[in-house]
Coordinates of C-alpha atoms and ligand atoms in Angstrom, one line a residue:
X1 CA 87.4 25.6 48.9
X2 CA 84.1 24.1 47.6
X3 CA 84.2 21.8 44.6
X4 CA 82.2 24.0 42.3
X5 CA 84.5 26.9 42.6
X6 CA 86.8 25.5 40.0
X7 CA 84.5 25.8 37.0
X8 CA 82.8 28.9 38.3
X9 CA 86.0 30.9 38.9
X10 CA 87.7 30.2 35.6
X11 CA 88.7 33.6 34.3
X12 CA 88.8 34.5 30.7
X13 CA 92.1 35.6 29.3
X14 CA 94.1 36.2 26.1
X15 CA 97.4 34.1 26.1
X16 CA 100.3 36.3 27.2
X17 CA 98.2 39.3 28.2
X18 CA 97.6 40.6 31.8
X19 CA 94.2 39.9 33.3
X20 CA 92.2 42.7 35.0
X21 CA 89.3 41.4 37.0
X22 CA 88.2 43.6 39.9
X23 CA 85.9 40.9 41.1
X24 CA 88.5 38.4 42.1
X25 CA 91.7 38.1 44.1
X26 CA 94.2 36.6 41.7
X27 CA 97.3 34.8 42.8
X28 CA 100.3 35.9 40.7
X29 CA 102.7 32.9 40.7
X30 CA 106.3 33.9 39.8
X31 CA 108.1 30.9 38.4
X32 CA 111.8 31.3 37.4
X33 CA 113.0 28.6 35.1
X34 CA 116.0 27.7 32.9
X35 CA 116.7 25.0 30.3
X36 CA 118.0 21.7 31.7
X37 CA 117.1 18.0 31.2
X38 CA 114.6 17.9 34.1
X39 CA 112.8 21.2 33.1
X40 CA 110.0 19.5 31.1
X41 CA 109.3 17.1 34.0
X42 CA 109.2 19.8 36.6
X43 CA 107.2 22.3 34.5
X44 CA 104.7 19.7 33.5
X45 CA 104.1 18.6 37.1
X46 CA 103.7 22.3 38.2
X47 CA 101.4 23.2 35.3
X48 CA 99.1 20.4 36.0
X49 CA 98.9 21.3 39.7
X50 CA 98.0 24.8 38.7
X51 CA 95.2 23.5 36.5
X52 CA 93.5 22.7 39.7
X53 CA 93.7 26.2 41.1
X54 CA 91.1 28.9 40.2
X55 CA 91.9 32.6 39.9
X56 CA 95.6 32.6 39.2
X57 CA 98.0 34.3 36.9
X58 CA 101.2 32.5 36.0
X59 CA 104.3 34.6 35.3
X60 CA 107.0 32.3 33.9
X61 CA 110.4 33.9 33.5
X62 CA 113.2 32.2 31.7
X63 CA 116.9 32.8 32.5
X64 CA 117.6 33.0 28.8
X65 CA 118.1 35.5 26.0
X66 CA 115.6 33.7 23.7
X67 CA 112.4 32.0 24.9
X68 CA 112.2 28.3 24.6
X69 CA 109.5 26.8 22.3
X70 CA 108.8 23.9 24.7
X71 CA 108.0 26.3 27.5
X72 CA 105.7 28.4 25.3
X73 CA 104.0 25.2 24.1
X74 CA 103.5 24.1 27.6
X75 CA 101.9 27.5 28.6
X76 CA 99.6 27.4 25.7
X77 CA 98.4 23.9 26.6
X78 CA 98.0 24.6 30.3
X79 CA 94.9 26.8 30.1
X80 CA 95.7 29.2 32.8
X81 CA 96.4 32.9 32.2
X82 CA 100.1 33.5 31.9
X83 CA 102.9 35.8 30.9
X84 CA 106.1 34.3 29.4
X85 CA 109.0 36.6 30.0
X86 CA 112.8 36.6 29.7
X87 CA 115.0 37.6 32.6
X88 CA 118.5 36.5 31.8
X89 CA 121.2 37.0 34.5
X90 CA 123.4 40.0 33.7
X91 CA 127.0 39.2 32.9
X92 CA 127.9 40.7 36.3
X93 CA 125.9 38.0 38.1
X94 CA 126.8 34.7 36.5
X95 CA 128.8 33.6 39.5
X96 CA 127.6 31.1 42.2
X97 CA 127.2 33.7 45.0
X98 CA 124.7 35.6 42.8
X99 CA 122.3 32.7 42.7
X100 CA 119.8 31.7 40.1
X101 CA 116.3 33.0 39.9
X102 CA 116.9 36.6 41.0
X103 CA 117.0 38.2 37.5
X104 CA 113.9 36.3 36.6
X105 CA 112.0 37.5 39.7
X106 CA 113.2 41.1 39.2
X107 CA 111.8 40.9 35.6
X108 CA 108.5 39.7 37.0
X109 CA 108.4 42.6 39.5
X110 CA 108.9 45.0 36.6
X111 CA 106.1 43.4 34.6
X112 CA 103.7 43.6 37.6
X113 CA 104.5 47.3 38.1
X114 CA 104.0 48.0 34.4
X115 CA 100.7 46.2 34.3
X116 CA 99.1 46.7 37.7
X117 CA 100.4 50.1 39.1
X118 CA 97.4 52.5 39.4
X119 CA 94.9 49.6 39.2
X120 CA 92.7 48.3 41.9
X121 CA 93.4 44.7 41.0
X122 CA 93.2 42.5 44.2
X123 CA 96.1 40.0 44.2
X124 CA 98.7 38.0 46.1
X125 CA 102.2 37.4 44.9
X126 CA 103.9 34.0 45.4
X127 CA 107.3 32.6 44.3
X128 CA 106.5 29.2 42.9
X129 CA 109.7 27.5 41.9
X130 CA 109.3 24.8 39.3
X131 CA 110.8 22.0 41.3
X132 CA 108.7 22.2 44.4
X133 CA 105.6 20.2 45.2
X134 CA 102.4 22.0 46.1
X135 CA 99.2 20.9 47.9
X136 CA 96.6 23.0 46.1
X137 CA 95.2 24.0 49.6
X138 CA 98.3 26.3 50.0
X139 CA 96.8 28.6 47.4
X140 CA 93.5 29.1 49.2
X141 CA 95.5 29.7 52.4
X142 CA 97.5 32.5 50.9
X143 CA 94.6 34.1 48.9
X144 CA 93.6 36.2 52.0
X145 CA 97.1 37.7 52.5
X146 CA 96.7 41.4 53.5
X147 CA 100.4 42.3 53.8
X148 CA 102.7 39.2 54.1
X149 CA 101.5 35.7 55.0
X150 CA 103.8 32.9 56.0
X151 CA 103.5 29.1 56.3
X152 CA 105.8 26.0 56.8
X153 CA 107.8 24.5 54.0
X154 CA 108.8 20.8 54.1
X155 CA 112.1 19.1 53.1
X156 CA 114.4 22.0 54.0
X157 CA 117.9 20.6 54.4
X158 CA 119.0 19.3 57.9
X159 CA 115.8 20.1 59.8
X160 CA 113.6 18.7 57.1
X161 CA 111.5 21.8 57.4
X162 CA 111.4 25.6 57.7
X163 CA 108.7 27.5 59.6
X164 CA 107.7 30.6 61.4
X165 CA 107.4 30.2 65.1
X166 CA 103.9 31.1 66.2
X167 CA 102.9 31.9 69.8
X168 CA 100.0 29.8 71.0
X169 CA 98.9 32.6 73.2
X170 CA 98.8 35.4 70.7
X171 CA 98.6 33.5 67.4
X172 CA 101.4 35.8 66.2
X173 CA 104.7 35.0 64.5
X174 CA 107.5 35.6 67.0
X175 CA 110.6 34.1 65.2
X176 CA 111.8 31.5 62.7
X177 CA 112.8 27.8 62.9
X178 CA 115.1 27.1 59.8
X179 CA 118.3 25.2 59.4
X180 CA 120.0 28.5 58.2
X181 CA 119.5 31.5 60.4
X182 CA 122.7 33.3 59.6
X183 CA 122.2 37.1 59.8
X184 CA 118.7 36.9 58.6
X185 CA 115.8 38.7 60.2
X186 CA 113.3 36.7 58.2
X187 CA 114.8 33.2 58.0
X188 CA 112.3 31.8 55.5
X189 CA 112.3 29.8 52.3
X190 CA 111.3 31.3 49.0
X191 CA 108.2 29.0 49.1
X192 CA 107.2 30.0 52.6
X193 CA 105.5 33.4 52.2
X194 CA 103.2 35.4 50.0
X195 CA 102.8 39.1 49.5
X196 CA 99.7 41.2 48.9
X197 CA 99.9 42.7 45.4
X198 CA 98.8 46.3 46.3
X199 CA 101.1 46.3 49.3
X200 CA 104.0 45.2 47.0
X201 CA 103.1 47.9 44.5
X202 CA 102.9 50.6 47.2
X203 CA 106.5 49.7 48.3
X204 CA 108.4 51.3 45.4
X205 CA 111.8 50.2 46.7
X206 CA 110.9 46.5 46.9
X207 CA 113.7 44.5 45.3
X208 CA 115.6 41.3 45.6
X209 CA 119.5 41.1 45.9
X210 CA 121.9 38.9 44.0
X211 CA 123.0 37.1 47.2
X212 CA 122.6 33.4 47.7
X213 CA 120.9 32.7 51.0
X214 CA 119.7 36.2 51.6
X215 CA 117.2 36.7 48.7
X216 CA 114.1 36.2 50.9
X217 CA 115.4 38.2 53.8
X218 CA 116.4 41.2 51.8
X219 CA 113.3 41.2 49.8
X220 CA 111.1 41.2 52.9
X221 CA 113.3 43.9 54.5
X222 CA 112.9 46.0 51.3
X223 CA 109.1 45.7 51.7
X224 CA 109.5 47.4 55.0
X225 CA 107.4 44.8 56.7
X226 CA 107.7 44.1 60.5
X227 CA 107.5 40.8 62.2
X228 CA 104.3 41.7 64.1
X229 CA 102.5 42.3 60.7
X230 CA 103.2 38.8 59.4
X231 CA 100.1 36.6 59.0
X232 CA 100.5 32.9 59.9
X233 CA 98.6 30.5 57.6
X234 CA 98.2 26.7 57.4
X235 CA 96.5 26.5 60.8
X236 CA 98.9 28.7 62.7
X237 CA 101.8 27.1 60.8
X238 CA 101.0 23.6 62.0
X239 CA 100.6 22.1 58.5
X240 CA 103.0 21.5 55.7
X241 CA 101.3 22.2 52.3
X242 CA 104.4 22.9 50.2
X243 CA 107.7 21.0 49.9
X244 CA 111.1 22.0 48.7
X245 CA 111.5 18.7 46.8
X246 CA 114.3 19.5 44.3
X247 CA 114.7 17.4 41.3
X248 CA 118.0 15.5 41.0
X249 CA 120.0 16.6 37.9
X250 CA 119.8 14.2 35.0
X251 CA 121.4 13.5 31.7
X252 CA 120.1 14.7 28.4
X253 CA 119.6 12.0 25.8
X254 CA 122.4 12.1 23.2
X255 CA 122.2 11.3 19.5
X256 CA 125.7 9.7 19.7
X257 CA 124.3 7.1 22.2
X258 CA 121.3 6.3 20.0
X259 CA 123.6 5.5 17.2
X260 CA 125.0 2.6 19.2
X261 CA 121.8 0.7 18.4
X262 CA 122.1 -1.0 15.0
X263 CA 119.4 -0.5 12.4
X264 CA 117.8 2.3 14.4
X265 CA 116.8 4.3 11.3
X266 CA 113.7 2.3 10.7
X267 CA 112.5 2.6 14.3
X268 CA 110.9 5.1 16.6
X269 CA 114.3 6.1 18.0
X270 CA 115.2 9.0 15.7
X271 CA 111.9 10.7 16.3
X272 CA 112.0 10.2 20.0
X273 CA 115.6 11.5 20.3
X274 CA 114.8 14.5 18.1
X275 CA 111.7 15.4 20.2
X276 CA 113.8 15.2 23.3
X277 CA 116.5 17.3 21.9
X278 CA 114.1 20.0 20.7
X279 CA 113.0 20.5 24.3
X280 CA 116.4 21.7 25.3
Ligands
NAG301 C1 95.5 30.4 65.9 O1 95.9 30.8 67.2 C2 95.1 31.7 67.7 C3 95.6 32.1 69.1 O2 95.8 31.0 69.9 C4 93.6 31.2 67.8 O3 92.8 32.2 68.4 C5 93.2 30.8 66.5 O4 91.9 30.1 66.6 C6 94.1 29.8 65.8 N1 93.7 29.6 64.4 C7 93.7 28.4 63.9 C8 93.2 28.3 62.5 O5 94.1 27.3 64.4

């Protein structure tokens, strides 16, 4: 990536509207999110990473019935094209085994099909969870994805990483090295692969199941992709450019605790607490 590409590749957009730009390959980042005390910290970090990346479209989907003002404000401040959608979990899938993030991603699939089916827009789809850490180089790696590309992810449970296994001889992916293989054909993390937009759109049955641990595997199977078609990135999967960092849960400030401070009314504390509470 050359240093001038940033300013030159800024695309014009209307907040909340899809972008159609046949000249460029856009990366469609799908970020599921939900309201919690650490959300503002995670989303701020991700949004400011994305400000460094040209030619992207950010699809942020909340697991909620009403959109959050703080998320909308953050998207408006960020200056990248975006769609702010709602994808609440259906009542039938509120249990632990259904997993978070699936309803959000399914809503993003719907939106992509509504806006890009029967277009020639060049693009790549990537699941960018809000609590991961991204080296901006990963986005240029995935931009050339023809079908499905894959790359290592750092900080994955007991192995400390998850990666495709690449044959030195052929340069092809021949298997997976991941702490959890289970019954998975594609033992990869959500952050470890990207999918060509037009390929995704051509696979009408592509979907993601409500099944913790098997979301990636079933999704890739539903795309009908074969292992020999996978494209290794990040120097034949020898570099880690994305990490599954996970933010530790934290407490929300509480007005009742503020009230333990005497004479607080003539201080900054009420405003600070109210601003924090508004974000949740
Ligand atoms: C990946 O491996 C293949 C096969 O050994 C080799 O031809 C190619 O140059 C390698 N690519 C990179 C970027 O290291």
